[in-house]
């Protein structure tokens, strides 16, 4: 099988498409024919080993798994002797943010990991775009005590995490204001926020309005600038560590300075967030934002470079294999 491989932490230009042995499932594993995957910001982290903290999970001196990729949507081809929940022919999707070797024509994945059956009527590309960023969006939102009618600002409505956050918050009946560049305002309005601020026209931190929660999904702001627009017990979360990892220090020490909180969540419970998102997809309340640009497996370097540039819109699809006629019938 073909796979995107690297044996050390490296830049996008050092990944290679190589012929690899097709994996054989262990007793608790499922062998999946990968139809679609994404190249996402977590993949860039696991590729480069930066920030260094990521190596605690992906491998200290070199990547634990030589094949890149963290998510997949595909068809079960074979199951290990102990697997009961899945059978050959099942359409499935899954995610492991420590690296799962999914940028390949086939992958073996534990049946007890972050893997679910794809609901009827949802295609492989749409489903795989519900994995990485939506998992983080769920994990950042569920750390805040939110009730219907509360007001939340999401900075970065065109990002993969931001576009997911807007839709999750709207499904919770939250009042959502989001921020993006003016060129993207119409695209972002389609995600359903109550208000969109064009950042090239207006500085959201200077607005005469206060929010229960400011979620910087692209990690471009800093707490001291956002603090004035938080309500007295408001919460600030950024998806980035900030300069000198300040968001970790602020999460520890901001409570000493007043009731406004900074949280720096460590995302976990992948299967739970996948289930939350899949239910929203079934209810018609969640549709992932997908970039107009997609890539073939042979273009893996270009895909990584594009995603690492910070210029993508939502999720970037990497097309791996064609769907055959039997699979098409249920797709
Ligand atoms: N903490 C965690 O566990 C975790 C996990 C995954 C990712 N992350 C981090 O989360 C961040 C977001 O990742 P993502 O994949 O969701 O985002 P993304 O898709 O890479 O975000 C890119 C989008 O953000 C827009 N953007 C750039 N600067 C902006 C600004 N100042 N204000 C608002 N929008 C801006 C870009 O617009 P233009 O194209 O027009 O420039 C582009 O559309 C990344 O920094 C990533 O490293 C954190």
Short mmCIF file of C-alpha atoms and ligand atoms in Angstrom, two decimals:
data_model
loop_
_atom_site.label_atom_id
_atom_site.label_comp_id
_atom_site.label_asym_id
_atom_site.label_seq_id
_atom_site.Cartn_x
_atom_site.Cartn_y
_atom_site.Cartn_z
CA UNK A 1 0.00 0.00 0.00
CA UNK A 2 1.03 3.65 -0.43
CA UNK A 3 1.62 5.75 2.68
CA UNK A 4 3.04 9.13 3.73
CA UNK A 5 6.11 8.28 5.80
CA UNK A 6 8.79 10.01 7.87
CA UNK A 7 11.06 8.49 10.50
CA UNK A 8 12.01 11.66 12.39
CA UNK A 9 10.30 14.94 13.30
CA UNK A 10 10.68 17.02 10.17
CA UNK A 11 9.29 19.73 7.90
CA UNK A 12 6.51 19.08 5.34
CA UNK A 13 9.09 18.86 2.51
CA UNK A 14 10.71 15.79 4.10
CA UNK A 15 7.65 13.53 4.00
CA UNK A 16 7.74 10.77 1.39
CA UNK A 17 5.16 8.60 -0.30
CA UNK A 18 6.49 5.04 0.04
CA UNK A 19 5.27 1.49 -0.64
CA UNK A 20 4.51 -0.06 2.74
CA UNK A 21 3.30 -3.49 3.85
CA UNK A 22 -0.48 -3.60 4.23
CA UNK A 23 -1.06 -3.97 8.00
CA UNK A 24 -2.64 -7.08 9.55
CA UNK A 25 -5.17 -6.45 12.35
CA UNK A 26 -4.31 -7.65 15.87
CA UNK A 27 -7.12 -9.39 17.86
CA UNK A 28 -8.63 -6.05 19.05
CA UNK A 29 -8.11 -4.13 15.82
CA UNK A 30 -10.07 -3.28 12.70
CA UNK A 31 -8.39 -3.07 9.26
CA UNK A 32 -9.80 -0.09 7.37
CA UNK A 33 -9.55 0.79 3.70
CA UNK A 34 -9.07 4.56 3.97
CA UNK A 35 -11.20 6.60 1.57
CA UNK A 36 -10.59 10.09 2.97
CA UNK A 37 -8.58 11.72 5.72
CA UNK A 38 -7.60 15.31 6.50
CA UNK A 39 -4.38 17.19 6.92
CA UNK A 40 -4.92 19.31 10.01
CA UNK A 41 -3.03 21.41 12.55
CA UNK A 42 -2.57 18.40 14.86
CA UNK A 43 -0.96 16.52 11.95
CA UNK A 44 1.45 19.44 11.52
CA UNK A 45 2.28 19.25 15.25
CA UNK A 46 2.88 15.48 15.12
CA UNK A 47 4.94 15.91 11.89
CA UNK A 48 7.25 18.61 13.22
CA UNK A 49 7.22 17.60 16.90
CA UNK A 50 6.36 21.21 17.80
CA UNK A 51 5.36 22.50 20.26
CA UNK A 52 7.75 20.11 22.04
CA UNK A 53 5.07 19.13 24.57
CA UNK A 54 3.39 17.13 21.80
CA UNK A 55 6.34 14.64 21.89
CA UNK A 56 5.21 13.43 25.32
CA UNK A 57 2.35 11.76 23.43
CA UNK A 58 3.65 11.20 19.89
CA UNK A 59 7.13 9.88 20.81
CA UNK A 60 10.01 11.56 22.68
CA UNK A 61 12.97 11.33 20.27
CA UNK A 62 11.13 10.28 17.09
CA UNK A 63 7.51 9.72 16.04
CA UNK A 64 6.06 6.52 17.49
CA UNK A 65 4.25 5.86 14.20
CA UNK A 66 6.24 6.51 10.98
CA UNK A 67 3.10 7.05 8.89
CA UNK A 68 1.53 10.51 9.27
CA UNK A 69 -2.18 11.19 9.82
CA UNK A 70 -4.59 11.31 12.75
CA UNK A 71 -8.09 10.77 11.30
CA UNK A 72 -9.81 8.58 8.74
CA UNK A 73 -13.09 7.73 7.07
CA UNK A 74 -13.27 4.44 5.24
CA UNK A 75 -14.60 0.92 5.02
CA UNK A 76 -13.82 -2.00 7.34
CA UNK A 77 -12.04 -4.68 5.35
CA UNK A 78 -11.18 -7.18 8.08
CA UNK A 79 -11.57 -7.46 11.86
CA UNK A 80 -9.35 -9.06 14.52
CA UNK A 81 -10.53 -12.18 16.37
CA UNK A 82 -11.80 -10.25 19.44
CA UNK A 83 -13.68 -7.50 17.58
CA UNK A 84 -17.45 -7.63 17.97
CA UNK A 85 -18.64 -4.07 17.35
CA UNK A 86 -17.58 -3.87 13.68
CA UNK A 87 -17.73 -6.14 10.63
CA UNK A 88 -16.32 -6.06 7.09
CA UNK A 89 -18.21 -3.57 4.92
CA UNK A 90 -19.03 -1.14 7.78
CA UNK A 91 -18.43 2.51 6.90
CA UNK A 92 -16.44 4.01 9.79
CA UNK A 93 -14.62 7.17 10.87
CA UNK A 94 -12.11 7.75 13.62
CA UNK A 95 -9.44 9.90 15.21
CA UNK A 96 -6.41 9.69 17.48
CA UNK A 97 -4.67 12.99 18.14
CA UNK A 98 -1.37 11.33 19.11
CA UNK A 99 -0.97 10.03 15.55
CA UNK A 100 -2.68 7.05 13.97
CA UNK A 101 -0.91 6.45 10.63
CA UNK A 102 -4.00 7.30 8.59
CA UNK A 103 -2.30 9.03 5.62
CA UNK A 104 -2.18 5.60 3.99
CA UNK A 105 -4.35 3.33 1.87
CA UNK A 106 -5.00 1.06 4.87
CA UNK A 107 -4.81 1.48 8.62
CA UNK A 108 -5.36 -0.81 11.63
CA UNK A 109 -7.24 0.93 14.45
CA UNK A 110 -8.28 -0.38 17.90
CA UNK A 111 -12.01 -1.17 18.04
CA UNK A 112 -12.21 0.43 21.51
CA UNK A 113 -10.55 3.68 20.32
CA UNK A 114 -12.15 6.76 18.77
CA UNK A 115 -14.06 4.95 16.02
CA UNK A 116 -17.74 5.07 15.07
CA UNK A 117 -19.96 3.87 12.23
CA UNK A 118 -20.78 6.61 9.68
CA UNK A 119 -24.53 7.39 9.62
CA UNK A 120 -26.39 6.67 6.38
CA UNK A 121 -26.45 9.57 3.97
CA UNK A 122 -23.24 11.17 5.26
CA UNK A 123 -20.28 10.86 2.90
CA UNK A 124 -16.71 9.97 3.82
CA UNK A 125 -15.25 13.45 3.28
CA UNK A 126 -17.93 15.21 5.30
CA UNK A 127 -17.59 12.74 8.17
CA UNK A 128 -13.80 12.87 8.41
CA UNK A 129 -14.01 16.68 8.51
CA UNK A 130 -15.98 16.26 11.78
CA UNK A 131 -13.04 14.69 13.62
CA UNK A 132 -10.00 16.73 14.70
CA UNK A 133 -11.20 20.31 15.04
CA UNK A 134 -14.69 19.44 16.23
CA UNK A 135 -13.16 17.29 19.00
CA UNK A 136 -11.18 20.31 20.22
CA UNK A 137 -14.16 22.64 19.89
CA UNK A 138 -16.27 20.29 22.06
CA UNK A 139 -13.45 20.04 24.61
CA UNK A 140 -12.94 23.81 24.86
CA UNK A 141 -16.67 24.56 25.10
CA UNK A 142 -17.50 21.88 27.67
CA UNK A 143 -15.05 23.37 30.19
CA UNK A 144 -17.30 26.45 30.55
CA UNK A 145 -20.61 26.53 32.41
CA UNK A 146 -22.85 27.80 29.58
CA UNK A 147 -26.62 28.20 29.58
CA UNK A 148 -29.01 29.15 26.76
CA UNK A 149 -29.01 32.87 26.02
CA UNK A 150 -25.45 33.46 27.27
CA UNK A 151 -23.16 35.48 25.00
CA UNK A 152 -20.01 34.02 23.48
CA UNK A 153 -17.44 35.49 21.10
CA UNK A 154 -15.54 33.06 18.85
CA UNK A 155 -12.42 34.57 17.33
CA UNK A 156 -11.52 32.87 14.03
CA UNK A 157 -14.80 31.77 12.45
CA UNK A 158 -13.02 30.46 9.33
CA UNK A 159 -10.71 28.16 11.28
CA UNK A 160 -11.51 24.48 11.60
CA UNK A 161 -12.02 24.76 15.38
CA UNK A 162 -13.80 28.13 15.18
CA UNK A 163 -16.26 27.04 12.48
CA UNK A 164 -17.09 23.95 14.53
CA UNK A 165 -17.43 25.98 17.75
CA UNK A 166 -19.97 28.38 16.20
CA UNK A 167 -22.26 25.50 15.25
CA UNK A 168 -21.89 23.63 18.57
CA UNK A 169 -22.69 26.82 20.51
CA UNK A 170 -25.71 27.61 18.32
CA UNK A 171 -27.00 24.07 18.95
CA UNK A 172 -26.83 24.99 22.69
CA UNK A 173 -28.90 28.16 22.05
CA UNK A 174 -26.02 30.47 22.84
CA UNK A 175 -25.80 34.00 21.35
CA UNK A 176 -22.71 33.80 19.14
CA UNK A 177 -20.59 36.65 17.79
CA UNK A 178 -17.69 35.60 15.61
CA UNK A 179 -14.69 37.36 14.13
CA UNK A 180 -13.07 36.79 10.72
CA UNK A 181 -11.54 38.76 7.85
CA UNK A 182 -13.99 40.85 5.81
CA UNK A 183 -13.49 38.67 2.68
CA UNK A 184 -14.92 35.69 4.61
CA UNK A 185 -17.93 37.31 6.29
CA UNK A 186 -20.53 35.79 3.94
CA UNK A 187 -18.99 32.31 4.24
CA UNK A 188 -19.01 32.54 8.03
CA UNK A 189 -22.60 33.84 8.15
CA UNK A 190 -23.64 30.48 6.62
CA UNK A 191 -22.48 28.75 9.82
CA UNK A 192 -25.31 30.48 11.71
CA UNK A 193 -23.74 32.98 14.17
CA UNK A 194 -25.89 35.87 15.38
CA UNK A 195 -23.26 38.47 14.52
CA UNK A 196 -20.04 38.62 12.51
CA UNK A 197 -17.29 41.18 13.11
CA UNK A 198 -14.82 41.86 10.26
CA UNK A 199 -11.49 42.17 12.00
CA UNK A 200 -10.01 44.40 9.31
CA UNK A 201 -12.78 46.97 10.04
CA UNK A 202 -13.25 46.66 13.79
CA UNK A 203 -11.18 45.56 16.78
CA UNK A 204 -13.44 43.22 18.78
CA UNK A 205 -11.52 43.96 21.99
CA UNK A 206 -12.54 47.64 21.74
CA UNK A 207 -16.28 46.95 21.48
CA UNK A 208 -18.62 48.36 24.10
CA UNK A 209 -20.08 44.90 24.82
CA UNK A 210 -19.26 42.10 27.25
CA UNK A 211 -19.31 38.32 26.83
CA UNK A 212 -19.70 35.37 29.18
CA UNK A 213 -17.01 33.49 27.25
CA UNK A 214 -14.42 34.58 24.71
CA UNK A 215 -13.04 31.63 22.80
CA UNK A 216 -10.06 32.48 20.62
CA UNK A 217 -10.15 29.46 18.32
CA UNK A 218 -7.15 30.66 16.28
CA UNK A 219 -5.03 31.73 19.24
CA UNK A 220 -4.30 35.24 17.97
CA UNK A 221 -5.40 37.31 20.98
CA UNK A 222 -4.04 37.76 24.50
CA UNK A 223 -5.96 37.72 27.78
CA UNK A 224 -4.94 41.25 28.93
CA UNK A 225 -6.52 42.73 25.78
CA UNK A 226 -9.64 40.55 25.96
CA UNK A 227 -10.24 40.99 29.71
CA UNK A 228 -12.20 44.30 29.33
CA UNK A 229 -14.84 42.60 27.14
CA UNK A 230 -15.42 39.72 29.58
CA UNK A 231 -18.39 39.93 31.94
CA UNK A 232 -17.39 39.95 35.66
CA UNK A 233 -17.29 36.13 35.87
CA UNK A 234 -16.44 35.61 32.21
CA UNK A 235 -14.02 33.00 30.85
CA UNK A 236 -11.23 33.25 28.28
CA UNK A 237 -9.88 30.23 26.40
CA UNK A 238 -7.31 30.32 23.60
CA UNK A 239 -6.46 27.33 21.41
CA UNK A 240 -2.80 28.40 21.51
CA UNK A 241 -0.30 28.48 24.38
CA UNK A 242 0.44 32.19 23.73
CA UNK A 243 3.83 33.94 24.07
CA UNK A 244 6.01 32.10 26.63
CA UNK A 245 3.12 29.67 27.20
CA UNK A 246 1.35 32.51 29.03
CA UNK A 247 -2.08 30.89 28.77
CA UNK A 248 -0.94 28.04 31.03
CA UNK A 249 0.43 30.49 33.63
CA UNK A 250 -2.70 32.64 33.36
CA UNK A 251 -4.90 29.58 33.86
CA UNK A 252 -3.00 28.89 37.09
CA UNK A 253 -2.69 32.44 38.43
CA UNK A 254 -5.50 34.58 36.92
CA UNK A 255 -7.92 33.52 39.75
CA UNK A 256 -5.62 35.37 42.19
CA UNK A 257 -6.28 38.58 40.24
CA UNK A 258 -10.10 38.49 40.14
CA UNK A 259 -13.13 36.45 39.12
CA UNK A 260 -12.42 36.48 35.35
CA UNK A 261 -11.08 33.06 34.42
CA UNK A 262 -8.53 31.72 31.93
CA UNK A 263 -8.78 28.00 31.18
CA UNK A 264 -6.25 26.01 29.16
CA UNK A 265 -8.02 22.70 28.51
CA UNK A 266 -6.22 19.45 27.76
CA UNK A 267 -8.57 17.76 25.28
CA UNK A 268 -9.58 14.17 26.05
CA UNK A 269 -12.52 11.72 25.64
CA UNK A 270 -12.31 11.51 21.84
CA UNK A 271 -15.12 8.96 21.48
CA UNK A 272 -17.44 11.16 23.53
CA UNK A 273 -16.82 14.26 21.39
CA UNK A 274 -17.17 12.21 18.19
CA UNK A 275 -20.54 10.96 19.45
CA UNK A 276 -21.66 14.51 20.29
CA UNK A 277 -20.75 15.76 16.82
CA UNK A 278 -22.19 12.75 15.02
CA UNK A 279 -25.52 13.31 16.79
CA UNK A 280 -25.50 16.97 15.72
CA UNK A 281 -24.77 15.88 12.13
CA UNK A 282 -27.74 13.48 12.25
CA UNK A 283 -29.98 16.26 13.65
CA UNK A 284 -28.87 18.57 10.81
CA UNK A 285 -27.24 20.99 13.28
CA UNK A 286 -23.61 20.50 12.22
CA UNK A 287 -21.97 20.64 8.81
CA UNK A 288 -18.17 20.87 8.81
CA UNK A 289 -16.56 23.76 6.96
CA UNK A 290 -14.41 22.22 4.21
CA UNK A 291 -11.68 24.07 2.31
CA UNK A 292 -12.19 24.46 -1.46
CA UNK A 293 -8.71 23.03 -1.92
CA UNK A 294 -8.30 19.28 -1.47
CA UNK A 295 -5.29 17.05 -2.16
CA UNK A 296 -4.40 13.52 -3.33
CA UNK A 297 -2.10 11.34 -1.19
CA UNK A 298 0.75 12.00 -3.68
CA UNK A 299 0.44 15.73 -2.88
CA UNK A 300 1.04 15.23 0.84
CA UNK A 301 3.91 17.75 0.99
CA UNK A 302 1.81 20.50 -0.61
CA UNK A 303 -1.08 19.65 1.71
CA UNK A 304 1.13 19.90 4.82
CA UNK A 305 2.67 23.18 3.59
CA UNK A 306 -0.77 24.66 2.94
CA UNK A 307 -2.11 23.71 6.38
CA UNK A 308 1.07 24.83 8.18
CA UNK A 309 0.74 28.25 6.47
CA UNK A 310 -2.29 29.05 8.68
CA UNK A 311 -4.22 30.02 5.53
CA UNK A 312 -6.67 27.15 5.26
CA UNK A 313 -10.40 27.54 5.62
CA UNK A 314 -11.93 24.91 7.89
CA UNK A 315 -10.85 21.35 7.12
CA UNK A 316 -8.51 20.21 4.32
CA UNK A 317 -9.40 16.86 2.76
CA UNK A 318 -6.78 14.35 1.61
CA UNK A 319 -8.38 11.92 -0.83
CA UNK A 320 -6.87 8.46 -0.48
CA UNK A 321 -8.85 5.85 -2.45
CA UNK A 322 -11.92 5.72 -4.67
CA UNK A 323 -15.19 4.37 -3.33
CA UNK A 324 -16.14 1.13 -5.14
CA UNK A 325 -19.68 0.41 -6.40
CA UNK A 326 -20.81 -1.51 -3.28
CA UNK A 327 -19.55 1.26 -0.99
CA UNK A 328 -21.10 3.91 -3.27
CA UNK A 329 -24.53 2.35 -2.78
CA UNK A 330 -24.47 3.30 0.89
CA UNK A 331 -22.47 6.53 0.55
N1 LIG B 1 -4.84 23.47 22.04
C1 LIG B 1 -5.02 22.39 21.28
O1 LIG B 1 -5.22 21.27 21.76
C2 LIG B 1 -5.02 22.58 19.77
C3 LIG B 1 -5.34 21.51 18.93
C4 LIG B 1 -5.36 21.73 17.55
C5 LIG B 1 -5.04 22.98 17.05
N2 LIG B 1 -4.67 23.97 17.89
C6 LIG B 1 -4.34 25.32 17.39
O2 LIG B 1 -5.57 25.96 17.11
C7 LIG B 1 -5.35 26.94 16.11
C8 LIG B 1 -6.47 26.89 15.11
O3 LIG B 1 -6.39 25.71 14.32
P1 LIG B 1 -7.50 25.51 13.20
O4 LIG B 1 -7.09 24.31 12.42
O5 LIG B 1 -8.83 25.57 13.76
O6 LIG B 1 -7.30 26.87 12.43
P2 LIG B 1 -6.94 27.14 10.97
O7 LIG B 1 -8.00 26.47 10.16
O8 LIG B 1 -5.52 26.83 10.71
O9 LIG B 1 -7.18 28.73 10.96
C9 LIG B 1 -6.86 29.41 9.83
C10 LIG B 1 -7.92 30.47 9.58
O10 LIG B 1 -7.80 31.50 10.57
C11 LIG B 1 -7.87 32.75 9.91
N3 LIG B 1 -7.12 33.75 10.67
C12 LIG B 1 -5.82 34.07 10.58
N4 LIG B 1 -5.50 35.08 11.42
C13 LIG B 1 -6.66 35.41 12.06
C14 LIG B 1 -6.97 36.39 13.04
N5 LIG B 1 -6.06 37.21 13.54
N6 LIG B 1 -8.25 36.45 13.47
C15 LIG B 1 -9.20 35.62 12.99
N7 LIG B 1 -8.96 34.68 12.03
C16 LIG B 1 -7.70 34.58 11.59
C17 LIG B 1 -7.22 32.48 8.56
O11 LIG B 1 -7.65 33.45 7.63
P3 LIG B 1 -6.69 33.81 6.37
O12 LIG B 1 -6.53 32.56 5.57
O13 LIG B 1 -7.44 34.84 5.63
O14 LIG B 1 -5.38 34.27 6.93
C18 LIG B 1 -7.74 31.09 8.23
O15 LIG B 1 -8.98 31.13 7.59
C19 LIG B 1 -3.98 26.70 15.53
O16 LIG B 1 -3.11 27.69 16.01
C20 LIG B 1 -3.61 25.34 16.08
O17 LIG B 1 -2.22 25.20 16.26
C21 LIG B 1 -4.68 23.81 19.23
#
